[in-house]
mmCIF file of C-alpha atoms in Angstrom:
data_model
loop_
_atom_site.group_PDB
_atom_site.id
_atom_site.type_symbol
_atom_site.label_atom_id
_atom_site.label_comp_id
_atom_site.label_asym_id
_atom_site.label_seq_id
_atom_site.Cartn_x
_atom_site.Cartn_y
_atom_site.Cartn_z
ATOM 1 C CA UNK A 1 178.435 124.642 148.611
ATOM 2 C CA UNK A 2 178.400 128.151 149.591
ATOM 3 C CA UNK A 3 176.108 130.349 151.589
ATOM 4 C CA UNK A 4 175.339 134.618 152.532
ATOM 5 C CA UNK A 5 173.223 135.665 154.735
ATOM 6 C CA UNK A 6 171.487 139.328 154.023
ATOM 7 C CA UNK A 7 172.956 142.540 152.287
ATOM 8 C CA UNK A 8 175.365 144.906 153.689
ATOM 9 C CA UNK A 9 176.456 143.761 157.420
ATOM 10 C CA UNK A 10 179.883 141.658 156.078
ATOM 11 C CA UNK A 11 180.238 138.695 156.762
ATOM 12 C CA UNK A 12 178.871 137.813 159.761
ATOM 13 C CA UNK A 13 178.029 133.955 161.040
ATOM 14 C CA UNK A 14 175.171 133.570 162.735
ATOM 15 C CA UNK A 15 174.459 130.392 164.056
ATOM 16 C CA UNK A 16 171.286 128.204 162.273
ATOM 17 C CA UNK A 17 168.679 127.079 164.163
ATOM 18 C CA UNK A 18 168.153 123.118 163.654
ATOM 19 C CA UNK A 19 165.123 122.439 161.733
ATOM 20 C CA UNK A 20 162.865 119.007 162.633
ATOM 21 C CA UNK A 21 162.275 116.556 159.640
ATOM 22 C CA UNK A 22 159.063 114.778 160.803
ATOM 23 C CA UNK A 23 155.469 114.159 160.053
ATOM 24 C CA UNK A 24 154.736 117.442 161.970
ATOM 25 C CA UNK A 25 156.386 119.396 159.075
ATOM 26 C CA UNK A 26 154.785 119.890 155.291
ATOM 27 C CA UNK A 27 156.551 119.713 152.620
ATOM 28 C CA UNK A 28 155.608 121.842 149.463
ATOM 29 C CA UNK A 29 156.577 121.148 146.138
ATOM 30 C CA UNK A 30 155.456 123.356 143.183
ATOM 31 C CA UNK A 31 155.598 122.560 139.499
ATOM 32 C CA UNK A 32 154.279 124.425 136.286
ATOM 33 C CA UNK A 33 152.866 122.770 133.661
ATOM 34 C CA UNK A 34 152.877 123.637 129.996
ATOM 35 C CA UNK A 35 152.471 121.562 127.185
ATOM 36 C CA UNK A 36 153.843 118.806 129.223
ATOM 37 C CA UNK A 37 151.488 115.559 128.256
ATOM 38 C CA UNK A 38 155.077 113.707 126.697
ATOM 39 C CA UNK A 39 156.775 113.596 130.628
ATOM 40 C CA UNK A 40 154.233 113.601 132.940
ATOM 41 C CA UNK A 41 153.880 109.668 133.708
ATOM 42 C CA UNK A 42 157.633 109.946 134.031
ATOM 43 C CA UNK A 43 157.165 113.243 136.606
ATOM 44 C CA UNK A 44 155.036 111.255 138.371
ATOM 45 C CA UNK A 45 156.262 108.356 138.718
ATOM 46 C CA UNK A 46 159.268 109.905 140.026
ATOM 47 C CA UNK A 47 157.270 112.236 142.700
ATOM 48 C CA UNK A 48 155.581 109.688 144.174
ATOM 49 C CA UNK A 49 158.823 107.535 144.487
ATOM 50 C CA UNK A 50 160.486 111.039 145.809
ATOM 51 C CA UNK A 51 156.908 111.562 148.617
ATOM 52 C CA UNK A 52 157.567 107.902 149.929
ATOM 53 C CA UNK A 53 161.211 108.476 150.541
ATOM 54 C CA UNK A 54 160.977 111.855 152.563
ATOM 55 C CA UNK A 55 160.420 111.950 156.573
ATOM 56 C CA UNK A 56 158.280 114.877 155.803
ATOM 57 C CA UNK A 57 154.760 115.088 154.887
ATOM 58 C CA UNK A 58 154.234 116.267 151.102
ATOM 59 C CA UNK A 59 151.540 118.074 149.037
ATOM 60 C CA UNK A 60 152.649 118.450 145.132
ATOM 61 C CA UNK A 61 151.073 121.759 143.655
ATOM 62 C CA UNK A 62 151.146 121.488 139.605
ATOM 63 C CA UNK A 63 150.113 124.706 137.932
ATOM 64 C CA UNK A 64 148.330 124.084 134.131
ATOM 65 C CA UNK A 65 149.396 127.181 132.679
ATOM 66 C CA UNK A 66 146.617 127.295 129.444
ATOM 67 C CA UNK A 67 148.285 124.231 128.148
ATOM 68 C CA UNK A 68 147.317 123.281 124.844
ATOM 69 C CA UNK A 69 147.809 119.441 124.260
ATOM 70 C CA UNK A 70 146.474 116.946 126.977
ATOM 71 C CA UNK A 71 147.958 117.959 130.119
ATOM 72 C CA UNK A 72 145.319 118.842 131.823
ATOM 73 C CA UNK A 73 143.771 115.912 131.062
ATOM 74 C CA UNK A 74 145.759 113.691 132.305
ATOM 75 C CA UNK A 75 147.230 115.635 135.244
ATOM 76 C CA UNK A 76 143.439 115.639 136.306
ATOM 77 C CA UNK A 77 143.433 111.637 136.161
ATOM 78 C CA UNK A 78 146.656 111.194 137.906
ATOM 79 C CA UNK A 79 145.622 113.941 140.404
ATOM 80 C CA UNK A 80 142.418 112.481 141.137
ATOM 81 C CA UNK A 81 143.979 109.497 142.206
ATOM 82 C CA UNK A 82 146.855 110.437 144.903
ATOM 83 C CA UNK A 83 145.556 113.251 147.352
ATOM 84 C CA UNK A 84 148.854 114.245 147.789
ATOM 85 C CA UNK A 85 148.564 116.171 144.572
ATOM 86 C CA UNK A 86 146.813 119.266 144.079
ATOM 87 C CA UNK A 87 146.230 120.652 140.103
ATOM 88 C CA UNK A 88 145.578 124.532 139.626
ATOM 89 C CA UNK A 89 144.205 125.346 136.212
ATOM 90 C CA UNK A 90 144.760 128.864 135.155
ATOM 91 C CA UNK A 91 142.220 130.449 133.077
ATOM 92 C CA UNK A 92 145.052 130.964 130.294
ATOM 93 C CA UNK A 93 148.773 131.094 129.694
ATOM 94 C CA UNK A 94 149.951 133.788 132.065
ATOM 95 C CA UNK A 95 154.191 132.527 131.771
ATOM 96 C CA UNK A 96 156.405 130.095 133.798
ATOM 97 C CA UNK A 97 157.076 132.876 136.474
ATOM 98 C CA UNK A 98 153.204 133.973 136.769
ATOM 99 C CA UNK A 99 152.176 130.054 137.618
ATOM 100 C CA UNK A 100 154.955 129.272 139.963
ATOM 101 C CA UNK A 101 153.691 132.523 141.781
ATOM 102 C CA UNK A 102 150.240 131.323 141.336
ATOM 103 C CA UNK A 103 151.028 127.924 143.428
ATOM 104 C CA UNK A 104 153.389 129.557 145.920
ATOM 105 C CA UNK A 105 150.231 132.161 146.452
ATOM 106 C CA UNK A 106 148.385 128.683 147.665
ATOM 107 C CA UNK A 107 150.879 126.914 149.820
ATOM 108 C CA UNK A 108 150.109 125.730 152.837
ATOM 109 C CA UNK A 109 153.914 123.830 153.962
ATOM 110 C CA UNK A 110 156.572 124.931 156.192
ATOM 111 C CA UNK A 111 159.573 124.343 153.515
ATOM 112 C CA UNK A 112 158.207 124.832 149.640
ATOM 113 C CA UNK A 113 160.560 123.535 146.913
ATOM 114 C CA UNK A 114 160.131 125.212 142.818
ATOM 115 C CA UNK A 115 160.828 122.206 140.265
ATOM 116 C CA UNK A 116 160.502 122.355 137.003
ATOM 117 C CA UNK A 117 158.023 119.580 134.972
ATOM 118 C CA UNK A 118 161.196 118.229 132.508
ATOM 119 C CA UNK A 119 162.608 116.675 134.687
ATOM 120 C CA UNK A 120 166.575 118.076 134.381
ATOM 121 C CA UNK A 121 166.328 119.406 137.869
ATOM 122 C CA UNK A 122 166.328 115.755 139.358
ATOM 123 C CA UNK A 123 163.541 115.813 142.024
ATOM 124 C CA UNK A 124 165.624 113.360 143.608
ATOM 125 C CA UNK A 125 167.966 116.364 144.778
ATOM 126 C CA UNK A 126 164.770 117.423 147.438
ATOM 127 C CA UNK A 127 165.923 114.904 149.492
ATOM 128 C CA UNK A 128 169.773 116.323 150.563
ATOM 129 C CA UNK A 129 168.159 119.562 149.779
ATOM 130 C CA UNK A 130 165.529 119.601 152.111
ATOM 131 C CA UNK A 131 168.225 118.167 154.853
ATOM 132 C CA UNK A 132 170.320 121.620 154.219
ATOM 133 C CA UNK A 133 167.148 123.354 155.212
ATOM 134 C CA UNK A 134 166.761 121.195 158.042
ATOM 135 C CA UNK A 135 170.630 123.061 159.173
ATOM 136 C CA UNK A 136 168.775 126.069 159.274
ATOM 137 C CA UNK A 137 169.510 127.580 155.752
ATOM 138 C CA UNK A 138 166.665 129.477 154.106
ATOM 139 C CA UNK A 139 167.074 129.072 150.470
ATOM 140 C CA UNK A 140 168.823 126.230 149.126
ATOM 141 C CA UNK A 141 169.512 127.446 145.412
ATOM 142 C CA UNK A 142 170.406 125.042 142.830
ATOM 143 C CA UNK A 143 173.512 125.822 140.700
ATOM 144 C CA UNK A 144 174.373 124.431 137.869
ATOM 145 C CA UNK A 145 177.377 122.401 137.128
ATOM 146 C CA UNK A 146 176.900 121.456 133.946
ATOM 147 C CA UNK A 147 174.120 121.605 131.500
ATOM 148 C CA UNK A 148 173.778 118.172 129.524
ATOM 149 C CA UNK A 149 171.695 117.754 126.552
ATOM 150 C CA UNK A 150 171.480 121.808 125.870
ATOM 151 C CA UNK A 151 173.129 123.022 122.815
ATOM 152 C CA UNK A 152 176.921 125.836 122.610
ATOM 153 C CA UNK A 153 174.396 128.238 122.031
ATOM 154 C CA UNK A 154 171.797 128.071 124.840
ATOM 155 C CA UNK A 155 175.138 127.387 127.315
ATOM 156 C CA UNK A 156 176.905 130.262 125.987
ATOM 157 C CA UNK A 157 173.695 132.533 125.919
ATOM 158 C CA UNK A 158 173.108 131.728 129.575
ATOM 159 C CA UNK A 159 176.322 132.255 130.639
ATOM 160 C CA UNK A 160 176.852 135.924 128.896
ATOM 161 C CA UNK A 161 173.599 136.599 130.616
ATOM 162 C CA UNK A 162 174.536 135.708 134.385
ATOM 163 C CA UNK A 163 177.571 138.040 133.744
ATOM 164 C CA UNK A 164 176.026 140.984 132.299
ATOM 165 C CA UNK A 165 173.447 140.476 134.928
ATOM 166 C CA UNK A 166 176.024 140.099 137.699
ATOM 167 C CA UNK A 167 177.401 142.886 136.258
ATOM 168 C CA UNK A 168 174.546 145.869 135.849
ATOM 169 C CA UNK A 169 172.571 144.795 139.201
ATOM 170 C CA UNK A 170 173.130 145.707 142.882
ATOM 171 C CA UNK A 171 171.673 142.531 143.791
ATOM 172 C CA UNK A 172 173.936 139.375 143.915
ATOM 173 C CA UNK A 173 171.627 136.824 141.986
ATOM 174 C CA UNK A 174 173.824 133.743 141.409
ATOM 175 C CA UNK A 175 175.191 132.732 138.266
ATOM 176 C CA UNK A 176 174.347 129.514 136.532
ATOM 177 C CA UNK A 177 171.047 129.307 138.691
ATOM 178 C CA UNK A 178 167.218 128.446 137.740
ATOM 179 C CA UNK A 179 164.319 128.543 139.586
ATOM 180 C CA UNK A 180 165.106 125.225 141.060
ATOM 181 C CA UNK A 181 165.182 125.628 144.854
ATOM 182 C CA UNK A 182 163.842 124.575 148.345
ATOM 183 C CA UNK A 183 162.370 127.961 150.742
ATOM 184 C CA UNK A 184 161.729 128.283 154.069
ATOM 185 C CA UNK A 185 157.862 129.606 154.264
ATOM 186 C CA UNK A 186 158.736 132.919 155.380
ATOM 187 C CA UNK A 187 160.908 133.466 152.630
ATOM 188 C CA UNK A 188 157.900 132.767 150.687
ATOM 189 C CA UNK A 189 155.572 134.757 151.972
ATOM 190 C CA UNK A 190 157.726 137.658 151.675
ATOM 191 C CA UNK A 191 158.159 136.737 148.006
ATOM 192 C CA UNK A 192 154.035 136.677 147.269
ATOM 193 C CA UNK A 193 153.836 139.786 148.807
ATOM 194 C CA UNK A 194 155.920 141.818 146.056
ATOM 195 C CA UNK A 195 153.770 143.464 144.039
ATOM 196 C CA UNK A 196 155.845 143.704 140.382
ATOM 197 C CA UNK A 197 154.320 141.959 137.113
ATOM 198 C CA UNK A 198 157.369 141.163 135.301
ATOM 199 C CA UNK A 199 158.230 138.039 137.978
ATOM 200 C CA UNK A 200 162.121 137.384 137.728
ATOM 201 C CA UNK A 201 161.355 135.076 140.938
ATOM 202 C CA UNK A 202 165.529 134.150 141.289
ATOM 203 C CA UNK A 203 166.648 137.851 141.631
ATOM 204 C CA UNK A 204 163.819 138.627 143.775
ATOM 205 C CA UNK A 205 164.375 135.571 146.238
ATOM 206 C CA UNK A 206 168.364 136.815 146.140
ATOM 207 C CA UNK A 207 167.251 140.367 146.521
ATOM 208 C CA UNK A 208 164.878 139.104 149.697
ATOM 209 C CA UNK A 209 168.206 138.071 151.398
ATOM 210 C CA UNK A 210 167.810 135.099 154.162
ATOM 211 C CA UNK A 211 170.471 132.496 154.712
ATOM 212 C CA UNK A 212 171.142 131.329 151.231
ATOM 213 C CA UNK A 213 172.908 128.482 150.275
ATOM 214 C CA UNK A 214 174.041 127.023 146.534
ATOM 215 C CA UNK A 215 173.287 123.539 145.794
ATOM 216 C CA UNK A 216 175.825 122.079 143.290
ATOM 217 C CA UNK A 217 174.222 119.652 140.773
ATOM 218 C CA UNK A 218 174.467 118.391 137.043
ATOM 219 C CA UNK A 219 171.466 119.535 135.123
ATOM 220 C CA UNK A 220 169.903 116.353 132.900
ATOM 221 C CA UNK A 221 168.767 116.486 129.402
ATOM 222 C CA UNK A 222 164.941 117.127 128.890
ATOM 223 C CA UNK A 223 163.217 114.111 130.309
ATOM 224 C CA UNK A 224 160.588 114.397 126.895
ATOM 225 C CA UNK A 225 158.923 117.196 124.967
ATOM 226 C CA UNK A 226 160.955 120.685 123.499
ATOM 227 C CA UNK A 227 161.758 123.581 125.539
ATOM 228 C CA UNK A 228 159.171 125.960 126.570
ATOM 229 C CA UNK A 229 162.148 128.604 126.257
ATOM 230 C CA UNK A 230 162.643 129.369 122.423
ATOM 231 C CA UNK A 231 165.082 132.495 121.291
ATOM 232 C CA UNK A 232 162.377 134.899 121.440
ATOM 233 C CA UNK A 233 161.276 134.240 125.116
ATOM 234 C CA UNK A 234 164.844 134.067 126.510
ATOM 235 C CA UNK A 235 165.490 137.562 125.209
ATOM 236 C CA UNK A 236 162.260 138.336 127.009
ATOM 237 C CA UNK A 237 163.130 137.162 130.279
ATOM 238 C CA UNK A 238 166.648 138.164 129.941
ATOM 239 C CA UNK A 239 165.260 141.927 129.483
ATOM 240 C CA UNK A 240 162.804 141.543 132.532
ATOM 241 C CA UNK A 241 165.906 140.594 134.752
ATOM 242 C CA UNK A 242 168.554 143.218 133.608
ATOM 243 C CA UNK A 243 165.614 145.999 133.649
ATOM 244 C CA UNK A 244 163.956 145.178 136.733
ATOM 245 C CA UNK A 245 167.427 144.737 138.767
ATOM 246 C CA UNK A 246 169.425 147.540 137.505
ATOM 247 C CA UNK A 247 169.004 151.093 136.776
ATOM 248 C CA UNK A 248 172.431 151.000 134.953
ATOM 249 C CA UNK A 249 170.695 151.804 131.829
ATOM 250 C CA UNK A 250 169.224 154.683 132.420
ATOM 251 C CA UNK A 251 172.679 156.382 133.894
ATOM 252 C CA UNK A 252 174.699 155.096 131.346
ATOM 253 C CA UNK A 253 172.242 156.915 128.909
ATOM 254 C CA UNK A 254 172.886 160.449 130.613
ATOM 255 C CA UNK A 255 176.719 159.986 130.120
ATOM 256 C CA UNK A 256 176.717 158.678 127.098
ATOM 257 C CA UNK A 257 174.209 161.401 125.817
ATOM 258 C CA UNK A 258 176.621 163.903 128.218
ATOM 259 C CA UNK A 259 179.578 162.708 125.748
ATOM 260 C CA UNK A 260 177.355 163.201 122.904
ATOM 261 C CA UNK A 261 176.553 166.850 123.412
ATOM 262 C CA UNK A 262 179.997 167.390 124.402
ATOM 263 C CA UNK A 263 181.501 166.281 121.033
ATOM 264 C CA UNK A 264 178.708 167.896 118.917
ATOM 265 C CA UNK A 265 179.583 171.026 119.982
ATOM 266 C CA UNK A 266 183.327 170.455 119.739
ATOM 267 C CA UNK A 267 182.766 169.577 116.127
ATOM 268 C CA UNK A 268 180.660 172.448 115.761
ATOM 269 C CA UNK A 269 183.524 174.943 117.055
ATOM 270 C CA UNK A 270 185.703 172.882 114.506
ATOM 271 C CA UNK A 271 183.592 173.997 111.474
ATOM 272 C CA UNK A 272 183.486 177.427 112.484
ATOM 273 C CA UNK A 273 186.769 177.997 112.774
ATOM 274 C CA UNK A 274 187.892 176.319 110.123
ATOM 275 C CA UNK A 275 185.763 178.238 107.699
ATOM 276 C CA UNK A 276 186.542 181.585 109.241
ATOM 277 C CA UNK A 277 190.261 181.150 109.710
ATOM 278 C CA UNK A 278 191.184 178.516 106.814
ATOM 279 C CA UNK A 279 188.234 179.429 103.734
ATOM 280 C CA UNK A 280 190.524 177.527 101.716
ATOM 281 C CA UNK A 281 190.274 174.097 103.103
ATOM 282 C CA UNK A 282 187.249 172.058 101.169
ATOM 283 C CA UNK A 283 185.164 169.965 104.388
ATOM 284 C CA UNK A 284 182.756 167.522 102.648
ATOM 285 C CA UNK A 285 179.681 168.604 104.451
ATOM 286 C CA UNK A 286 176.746 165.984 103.349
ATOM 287 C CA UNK A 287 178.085 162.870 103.674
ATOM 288 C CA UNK A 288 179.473 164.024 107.429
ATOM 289 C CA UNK A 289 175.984 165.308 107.968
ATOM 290 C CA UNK A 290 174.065 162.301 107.058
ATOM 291 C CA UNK A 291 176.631 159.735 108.849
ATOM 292 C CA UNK A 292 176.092 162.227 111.959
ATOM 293 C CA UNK A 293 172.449 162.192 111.971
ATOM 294 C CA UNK A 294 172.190 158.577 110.876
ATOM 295 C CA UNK A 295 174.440 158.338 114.409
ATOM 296 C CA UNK A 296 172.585 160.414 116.429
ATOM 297 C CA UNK A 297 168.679 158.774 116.014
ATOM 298 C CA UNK A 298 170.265 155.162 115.902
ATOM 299 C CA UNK A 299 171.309 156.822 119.672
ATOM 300 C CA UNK A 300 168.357 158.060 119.990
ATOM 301 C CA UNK A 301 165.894 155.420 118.927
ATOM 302 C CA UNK A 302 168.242 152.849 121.481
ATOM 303 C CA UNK A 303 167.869 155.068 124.424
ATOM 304 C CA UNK A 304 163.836 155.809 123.599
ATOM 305 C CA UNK A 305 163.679 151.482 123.842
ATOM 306 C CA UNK A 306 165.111 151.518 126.644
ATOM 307 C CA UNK A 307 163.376 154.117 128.527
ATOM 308 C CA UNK A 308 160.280 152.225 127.202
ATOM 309 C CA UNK A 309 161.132 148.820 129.209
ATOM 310 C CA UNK A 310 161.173 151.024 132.177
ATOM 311 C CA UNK A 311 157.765 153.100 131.796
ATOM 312 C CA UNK A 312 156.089 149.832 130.859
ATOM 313 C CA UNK A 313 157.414 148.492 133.820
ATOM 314 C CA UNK A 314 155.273 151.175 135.192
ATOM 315 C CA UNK A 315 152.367 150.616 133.123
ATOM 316 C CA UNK A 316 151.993 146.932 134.017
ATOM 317 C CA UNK A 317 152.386 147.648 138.175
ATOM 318 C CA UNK A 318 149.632 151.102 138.236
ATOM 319 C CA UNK A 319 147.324 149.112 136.125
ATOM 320 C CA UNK A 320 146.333 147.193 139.601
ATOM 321 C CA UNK A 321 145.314 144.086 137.285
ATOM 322 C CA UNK A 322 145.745 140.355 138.827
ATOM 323 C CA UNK A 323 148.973 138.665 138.397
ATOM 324 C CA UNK A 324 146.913 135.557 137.234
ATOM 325 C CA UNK A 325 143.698 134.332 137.410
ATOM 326 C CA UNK A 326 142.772 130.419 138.879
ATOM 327 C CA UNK A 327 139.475 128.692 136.564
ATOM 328 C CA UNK A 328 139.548 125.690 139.060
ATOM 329 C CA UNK A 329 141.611 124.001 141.890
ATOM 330 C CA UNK A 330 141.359 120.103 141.420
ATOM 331 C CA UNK A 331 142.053 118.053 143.927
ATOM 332 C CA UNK A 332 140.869 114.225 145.738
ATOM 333 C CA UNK A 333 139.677 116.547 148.566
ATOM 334 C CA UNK A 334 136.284 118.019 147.503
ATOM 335 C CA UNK A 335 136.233 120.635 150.158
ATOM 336 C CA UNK A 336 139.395 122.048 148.553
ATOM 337 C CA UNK A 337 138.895 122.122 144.700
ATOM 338 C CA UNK A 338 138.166 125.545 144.304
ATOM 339 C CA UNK A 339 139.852 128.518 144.958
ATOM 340 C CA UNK A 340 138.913 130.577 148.585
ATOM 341 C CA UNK A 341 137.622 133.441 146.454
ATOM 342 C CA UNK A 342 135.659 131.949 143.741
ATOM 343 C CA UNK A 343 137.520 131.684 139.931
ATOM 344 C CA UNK A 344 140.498 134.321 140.754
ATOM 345 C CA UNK A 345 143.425 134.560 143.228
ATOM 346 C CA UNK A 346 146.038 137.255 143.095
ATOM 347 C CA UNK A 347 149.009 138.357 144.764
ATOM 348 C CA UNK A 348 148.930 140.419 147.586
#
């Protein structure tokens, strides 16, 4: 395991306050749902197993995230019947980072833990990771070891993308990581209180600093279902990391378009001295031409894309629209199935 504390002061050791483990401390754990109906006897089965084991008191937070087979349903029935789980239904699909903000916006423990429905982060691992927390360590970061059941691509993929990541941003987000972790509550409510819309919750809990610690752990095959991360949406999220942790982009545009100019005008001189001095000498003008311009808005049309991520960045964070919106909070407890506001909650 390995551990940094902050950004910028060296490497200093402070020593880590001793944290009790006893009924007097809550224990939150928070887990999006969607399209999850195939693994959720198996989730919680294993939860409940995991909530008798722990010398902690325990609520379980499960975010339906507009799932469209029968999660809800029978999240509701298996909620219903164990107050120590609490089911938020979102009025539609709002993303895997939106509803894991939406629960952490409703926590009420000392300690909060992010797990994943599918069941390859091994709730299991809590237990020794909650006991690291316990040491005084802030954020106890799972980090990935191996990655059974997932195919060369999705391994290779991930692994280009923690480099180039590691790579473009100032902040040190760890490679090989999820979303799988355990967090001290003040590290949380720091984290509900930034304001963005595209949520890349790991770099923003590494950019937070704290005493952070990594968690070394094999990653299991899906417990049941698909992956709720196809091509298309790992691109996606891959883009909202790399643009909201790095302004490399945008600098690397000005020199490369510096460059540009530079040997435009250098050709330029070329042609006009070779047809004043040397007449003679034939230069093939259109196919030079077209390659150039062809060239030249390819450039162009890359570097417009990319300033586009960055002014709908923008867009998204002036609009002043909720993160999410919360149709119902169901819970045993009647006094606390419904949201303190009415049908919407937002981040601060």
């Amino acid at each position: 395991m390995t551990s940094h504390s902050g950004h910028g002061f060296g490497e200093i050791e402070i020593p880590m306050e001793k944290r009790a483990l006893n009924h007097h401390t809550l224990f939150s754990i928070v887990i999006p749902l969607f399209n999850e109906e195939e693994v959720l006897d198996a989730l919680f089965e294993r939860l409940t197993a995991l909530v008798a084991r722990l010398p902690v008191r325990a609520e379980v937070i499960l975010v339906n995230d507009g799932s469209r087979d029968r999660t809800l349903e029978i999240a509701t029935r298996r909620v219903l019947a164990d107050p120590v789980f609490r089911l938020v239904d979102l009025s539609r699909n709002f993303g895997h980072q939106m509803a894991v903000s939406a629960a952490l916006s409703l926590v009420r423990g000392q300690v909060v833990a992010i797990l994943d429905a599918d069941l390859q982060d091994p709730p299991e691992l809590l237990l020794p990771m909650l006991e690291r927390w316990s040491a005084g360590i802030d954020v106890v970061y799972g980090q990935r070891r191996q990655r059974k059941g997932e195919t060369p691509f999705k391994k290779l993929s991930a692994s280009i993308f923690y480099r180039i990541l590691t790579h473009l941003s100032s902040t040190d987000i760890p490679r090989d990581t999820g979303d799988f972790r355990v967090m001290d509550r003040k590290v949380v409510d720091a984290l509900v209180k930034m304001p963005e819309h595209r949520r890349f919750l790991r770099g923003m809990i590494a950019w937070l600093g704290f005493r952070q610690e990594a968690f070394l752990y094999d990653r299991e095959p899906r417990a049941a279902g698909e992956t709720k991360y196809p091509l298309r949406k790992m691109i996606r999220f891959s883009l909202d990391g790399i643009f909201s942790f790095s302004m490399k982009p945008l600098r690397w545009m000005a020199i490369l378009g510096f460059w540009m100019t530079l040997f435009g005008f250098l050709w330029v001189l070329f042609w006009v001295v070779t047809r004043l001095l040397f007449p003679e000498i034939f230069l093939p003008g259109i196919a030079t031409t077209l390659a150039t311009i062809g060239l030249l808005f390819g450039i162009n049309f890359f570097f417009l894309g990319i300033l586009g991520e960055y002014i709908g960045l923008i867009f998204l964070n002036v609009q002043g629209r909720p993160h999410f919106i919360i149709r119902e909070v169901i819970c045993a407890a009647a006094e606390e199935a419904s949201p303190p506001d009415g049908n919407t909650h937002e981040l601060l």
